[in-house]
Short mmCIF file of C-alpha atoms in Angstrom, two decimals:
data_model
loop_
_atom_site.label_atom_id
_atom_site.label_comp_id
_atom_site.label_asym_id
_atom_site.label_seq_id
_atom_site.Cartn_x
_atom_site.Cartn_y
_atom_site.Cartn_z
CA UNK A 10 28.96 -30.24 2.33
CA UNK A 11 29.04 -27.14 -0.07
CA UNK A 12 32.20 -25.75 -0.87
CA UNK A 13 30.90 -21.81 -0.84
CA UNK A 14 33.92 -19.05 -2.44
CA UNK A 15 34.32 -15.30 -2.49
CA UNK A 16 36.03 -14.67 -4.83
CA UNK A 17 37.45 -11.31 -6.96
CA UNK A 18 40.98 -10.97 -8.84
CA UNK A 19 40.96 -7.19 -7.33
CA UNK A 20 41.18 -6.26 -3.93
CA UNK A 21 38.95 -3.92 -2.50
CA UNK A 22 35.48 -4.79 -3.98
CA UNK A 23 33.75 -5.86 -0.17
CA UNK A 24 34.31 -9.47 -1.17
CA UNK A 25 35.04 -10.16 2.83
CA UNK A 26 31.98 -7.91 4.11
CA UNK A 27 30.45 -10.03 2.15
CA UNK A 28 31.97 -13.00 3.34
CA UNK A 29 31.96 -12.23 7.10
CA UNK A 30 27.85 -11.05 6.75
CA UNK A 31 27.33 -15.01 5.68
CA UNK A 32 28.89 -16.57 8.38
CA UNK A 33 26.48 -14.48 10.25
CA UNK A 34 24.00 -15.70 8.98
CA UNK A 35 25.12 -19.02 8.74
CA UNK A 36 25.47 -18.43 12.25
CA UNK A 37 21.96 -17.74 13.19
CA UNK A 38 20.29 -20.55 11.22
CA UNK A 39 22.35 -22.58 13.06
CA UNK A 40 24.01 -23.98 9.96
CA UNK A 41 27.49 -26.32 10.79
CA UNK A 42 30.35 -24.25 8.80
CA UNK A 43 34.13 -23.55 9.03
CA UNK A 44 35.52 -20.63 7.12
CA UNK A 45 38.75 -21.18 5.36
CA UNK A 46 40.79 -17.78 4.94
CA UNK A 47 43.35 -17.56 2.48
CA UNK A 48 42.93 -13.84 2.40
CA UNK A 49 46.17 -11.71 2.61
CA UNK A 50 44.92 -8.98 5.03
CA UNK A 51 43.69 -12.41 7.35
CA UNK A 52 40.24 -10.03 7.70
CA UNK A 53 38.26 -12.70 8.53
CA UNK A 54 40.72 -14.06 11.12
CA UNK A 55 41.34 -10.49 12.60
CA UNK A 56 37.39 -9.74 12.67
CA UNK A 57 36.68 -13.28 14.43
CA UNK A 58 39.81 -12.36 17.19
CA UNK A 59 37.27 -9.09 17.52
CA UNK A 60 34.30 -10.97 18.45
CA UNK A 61 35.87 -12.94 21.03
CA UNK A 62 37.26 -9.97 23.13
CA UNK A 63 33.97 -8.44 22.67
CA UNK A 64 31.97 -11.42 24.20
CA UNK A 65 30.46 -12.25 20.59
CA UNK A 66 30.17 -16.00 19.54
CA UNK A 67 33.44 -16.48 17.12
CA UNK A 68 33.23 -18.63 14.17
CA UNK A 69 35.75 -21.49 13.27
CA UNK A 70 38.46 -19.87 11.04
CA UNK A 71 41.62 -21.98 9.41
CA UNK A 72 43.99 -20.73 7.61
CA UNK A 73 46.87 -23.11 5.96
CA UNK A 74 50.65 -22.14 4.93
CA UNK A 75 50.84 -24.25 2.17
CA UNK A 76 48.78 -26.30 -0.36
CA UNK A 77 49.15 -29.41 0.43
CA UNK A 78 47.96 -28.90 4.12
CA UNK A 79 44.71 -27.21 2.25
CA UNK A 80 44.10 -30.54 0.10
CA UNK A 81 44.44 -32.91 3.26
CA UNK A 82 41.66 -30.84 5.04
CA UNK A 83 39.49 -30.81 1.56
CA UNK A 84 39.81 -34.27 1.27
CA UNK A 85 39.10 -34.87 5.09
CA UNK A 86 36.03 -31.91 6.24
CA UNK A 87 32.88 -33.09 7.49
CA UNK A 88 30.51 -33.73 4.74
CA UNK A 89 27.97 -31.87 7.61
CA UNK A 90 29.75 -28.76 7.33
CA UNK A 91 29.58 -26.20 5.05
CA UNK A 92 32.95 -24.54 4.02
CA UNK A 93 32.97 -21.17 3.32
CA UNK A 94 35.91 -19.95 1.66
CA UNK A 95 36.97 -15.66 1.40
CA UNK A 96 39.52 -16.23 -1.32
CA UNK A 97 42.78 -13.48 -1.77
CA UNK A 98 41.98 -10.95 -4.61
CA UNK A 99 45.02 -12.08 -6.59
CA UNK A 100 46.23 -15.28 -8.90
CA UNK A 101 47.99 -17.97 -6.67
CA UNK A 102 47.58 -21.91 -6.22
CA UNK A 103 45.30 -21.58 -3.14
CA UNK A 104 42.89 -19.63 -4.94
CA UNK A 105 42.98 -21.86 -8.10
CA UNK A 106 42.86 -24.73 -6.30
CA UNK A 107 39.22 -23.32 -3.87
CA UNK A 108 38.00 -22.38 -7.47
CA UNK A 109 38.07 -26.08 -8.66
CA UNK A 110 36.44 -27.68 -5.76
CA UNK A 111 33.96 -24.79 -5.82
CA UNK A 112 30.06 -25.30 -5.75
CA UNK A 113 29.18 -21.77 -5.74
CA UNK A 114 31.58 -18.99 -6.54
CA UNK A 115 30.14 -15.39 -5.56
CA UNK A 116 32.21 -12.45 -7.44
CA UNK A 117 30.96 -9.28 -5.57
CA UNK A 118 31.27 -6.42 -8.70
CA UNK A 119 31.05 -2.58 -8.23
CA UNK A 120 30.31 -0.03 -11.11
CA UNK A 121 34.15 -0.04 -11.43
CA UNK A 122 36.22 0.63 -15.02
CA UNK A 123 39.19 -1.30 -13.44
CA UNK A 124 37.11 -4.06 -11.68
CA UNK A 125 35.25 -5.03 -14.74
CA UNK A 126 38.53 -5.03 -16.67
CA UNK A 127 40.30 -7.31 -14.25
CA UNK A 128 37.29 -9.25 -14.33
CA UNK A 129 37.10 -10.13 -18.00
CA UNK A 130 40.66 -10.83 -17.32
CA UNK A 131 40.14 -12.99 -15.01
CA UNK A 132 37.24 -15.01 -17.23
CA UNK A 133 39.14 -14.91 -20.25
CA UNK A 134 42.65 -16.62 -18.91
CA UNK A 135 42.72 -17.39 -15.25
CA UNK A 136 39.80 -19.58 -15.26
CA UNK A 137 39.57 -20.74 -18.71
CA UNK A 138 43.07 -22.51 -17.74
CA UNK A 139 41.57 -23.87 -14.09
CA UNK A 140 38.79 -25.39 -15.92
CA UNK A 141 41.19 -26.78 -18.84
CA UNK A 142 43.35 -28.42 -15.66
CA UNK A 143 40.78 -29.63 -13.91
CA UNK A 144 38.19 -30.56 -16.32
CA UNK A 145 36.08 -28.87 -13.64
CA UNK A 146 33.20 -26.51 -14.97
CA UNK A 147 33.44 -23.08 -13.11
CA UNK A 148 30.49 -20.09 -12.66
CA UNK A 149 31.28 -16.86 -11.28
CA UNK A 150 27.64 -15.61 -9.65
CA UNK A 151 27.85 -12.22 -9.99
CA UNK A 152 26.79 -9.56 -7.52
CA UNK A 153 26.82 -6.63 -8.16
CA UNK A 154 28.01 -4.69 -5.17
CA UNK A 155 28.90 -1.48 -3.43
CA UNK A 156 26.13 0.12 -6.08
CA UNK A 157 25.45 3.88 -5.23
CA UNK A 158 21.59 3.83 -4.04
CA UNK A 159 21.15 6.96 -7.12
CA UNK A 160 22.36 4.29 -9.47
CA UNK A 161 19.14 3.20 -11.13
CA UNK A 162 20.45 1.50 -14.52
CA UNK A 163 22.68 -1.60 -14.50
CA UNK A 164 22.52 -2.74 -17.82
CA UNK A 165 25.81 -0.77 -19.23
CA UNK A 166 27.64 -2.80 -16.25
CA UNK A 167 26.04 -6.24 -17.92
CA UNK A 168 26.77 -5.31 -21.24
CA UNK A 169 30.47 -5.19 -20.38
CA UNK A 170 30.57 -8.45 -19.35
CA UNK A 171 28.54 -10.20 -22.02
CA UNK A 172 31.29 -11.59 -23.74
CA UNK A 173 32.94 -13.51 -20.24
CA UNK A 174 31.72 -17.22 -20.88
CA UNK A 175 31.64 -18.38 -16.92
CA UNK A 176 29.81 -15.16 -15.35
CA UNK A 177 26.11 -15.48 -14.82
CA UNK A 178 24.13 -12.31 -12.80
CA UNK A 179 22.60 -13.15 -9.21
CA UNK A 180 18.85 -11.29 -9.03
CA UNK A 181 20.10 -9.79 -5.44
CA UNK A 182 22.35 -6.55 -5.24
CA UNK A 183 23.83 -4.66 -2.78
CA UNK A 184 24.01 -0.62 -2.78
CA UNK A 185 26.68 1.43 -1.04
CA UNK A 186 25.44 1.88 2.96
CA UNK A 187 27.07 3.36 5.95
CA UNK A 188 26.16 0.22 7.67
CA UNK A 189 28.32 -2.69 5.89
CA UNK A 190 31.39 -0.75 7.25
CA UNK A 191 30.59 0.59 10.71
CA UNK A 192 28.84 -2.82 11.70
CA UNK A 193 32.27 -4.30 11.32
CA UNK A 194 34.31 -1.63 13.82
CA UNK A 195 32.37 -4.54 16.53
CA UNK A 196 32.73 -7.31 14.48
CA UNK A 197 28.90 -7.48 13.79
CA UNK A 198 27.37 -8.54 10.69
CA UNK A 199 23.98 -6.56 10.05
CA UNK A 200 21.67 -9.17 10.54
CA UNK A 201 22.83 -8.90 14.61
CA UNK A 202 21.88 -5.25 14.77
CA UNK A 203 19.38 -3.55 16.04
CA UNK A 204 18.23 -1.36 13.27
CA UNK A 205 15.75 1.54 12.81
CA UNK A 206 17.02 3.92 10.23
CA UNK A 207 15.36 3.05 6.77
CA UNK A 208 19.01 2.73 5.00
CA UNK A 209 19.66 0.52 7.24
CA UNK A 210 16.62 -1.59 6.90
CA UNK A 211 17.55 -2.48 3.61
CA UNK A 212 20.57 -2.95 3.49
CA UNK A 213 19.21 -5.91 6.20
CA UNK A 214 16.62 -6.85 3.34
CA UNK A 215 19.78 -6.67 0.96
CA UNK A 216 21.66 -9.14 2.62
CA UNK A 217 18.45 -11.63 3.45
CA UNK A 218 17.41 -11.75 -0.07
CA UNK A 219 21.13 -12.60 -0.84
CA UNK A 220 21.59 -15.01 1.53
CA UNK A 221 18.09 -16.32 0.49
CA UNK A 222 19.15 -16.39 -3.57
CA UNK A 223 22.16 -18.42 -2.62
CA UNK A 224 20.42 -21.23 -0.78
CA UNK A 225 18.09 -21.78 -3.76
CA UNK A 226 21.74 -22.20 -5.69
CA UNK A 227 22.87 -24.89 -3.32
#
């Protein structure tokens, strides 16, 4: 029963394409799972509500009004299930409390001055403090994301983030593509299309060899 969060401290970085794409794939391996979403736009619940009026198979989505209701269900989930968790991109007890049950924490990163400040940020105080609460190690896997396909060297964006203690680089990165945002107007992931345009093809290989690095994690 892995406990599997997306999580960023900045909105906006495709942390719930990200997300939803999993469950997808979860989906199609035929993988038990029940996504927990304590984001504030509710994307994951809205997108889900999408794939049931379109005749899609929906995925099983909670969402919990308070924290106590969230540690009952933590305490109780099948140990069969994974839980996937698409964590807000702000500070609050929900999200501190999903980062110290955590197995796997994936922080989706873009070439971004203000998201690799709010980052180190994040590194330096927020979870520093979970971990000193909890006595509960944390890792952030880092992808980088939303990466413009001209981008060819990465290393400045590593270099800025050399100093953040609980941050460690996944292999697997995904560039900017068309697809990751019109897929979701029907509340597909990319894995369900049919694809023939070569931008499109990889950004399909993109999200395999993802999905692929993370099960080696687990």
């Amino acid at each position: 029963m892995p406990f599997i969060t997306f999580s960023h401290p900045k909105g906006g970085v495709g942390k719930t394409t990200i997300c939803f794409n999993y469950l997808i794939y979860l989906q199609k391996k035929n993988v038990p799972f029940v996504c927990i979403d304590l984001d504030g736009q509710n994307s994951i619940t809205h997108l889900n509500s999408l794939r049931e009026l379109n005749g899609l198979k929906p995925f099983e989505v909670l969402r919990f009004d308070n924290e106590k209701k969230l540690i009952s269900y933590i305490e109780e989930v099948d140990e069969d299930k994974y839980v996937i968790i698409d964590s807000g991109g702000f500070d609050s007890l929900f999200n501190r409390l999903v980062l110290s049950v955590s197995d796997l924490i994936i922080t989706p990163l873009a070439d971004s001055p203000l998201e690799l400040l709010r980052l180190i940020d994040f590194d330096k105080n927020i979870v520093s403090d979970i971990e000193k609460e909890t006595k509960h190690k944390i890792k952030l896997h880092i992808l980088l994301n939303k990466i413009n396909s001209s981008t060819k060297q990465i290393s400045h964006i590593k270099e800025q983030l050399n100093s953040c203690k609980h941050c460690k680089f996944l292999n697997s990165m995904i560039r900017d593509r068309v697809i990751y945002k019109n897929s979701l107007i029907e509340a597909k992931g990319v894995l369900e299309l049919k694809l023939e345009k070569k931008s499109d093809l990889k950004a399909k290989e993109e999200l395999e060899n993802l999905f692929n690095e993370l099960k080696k994690l687990l």
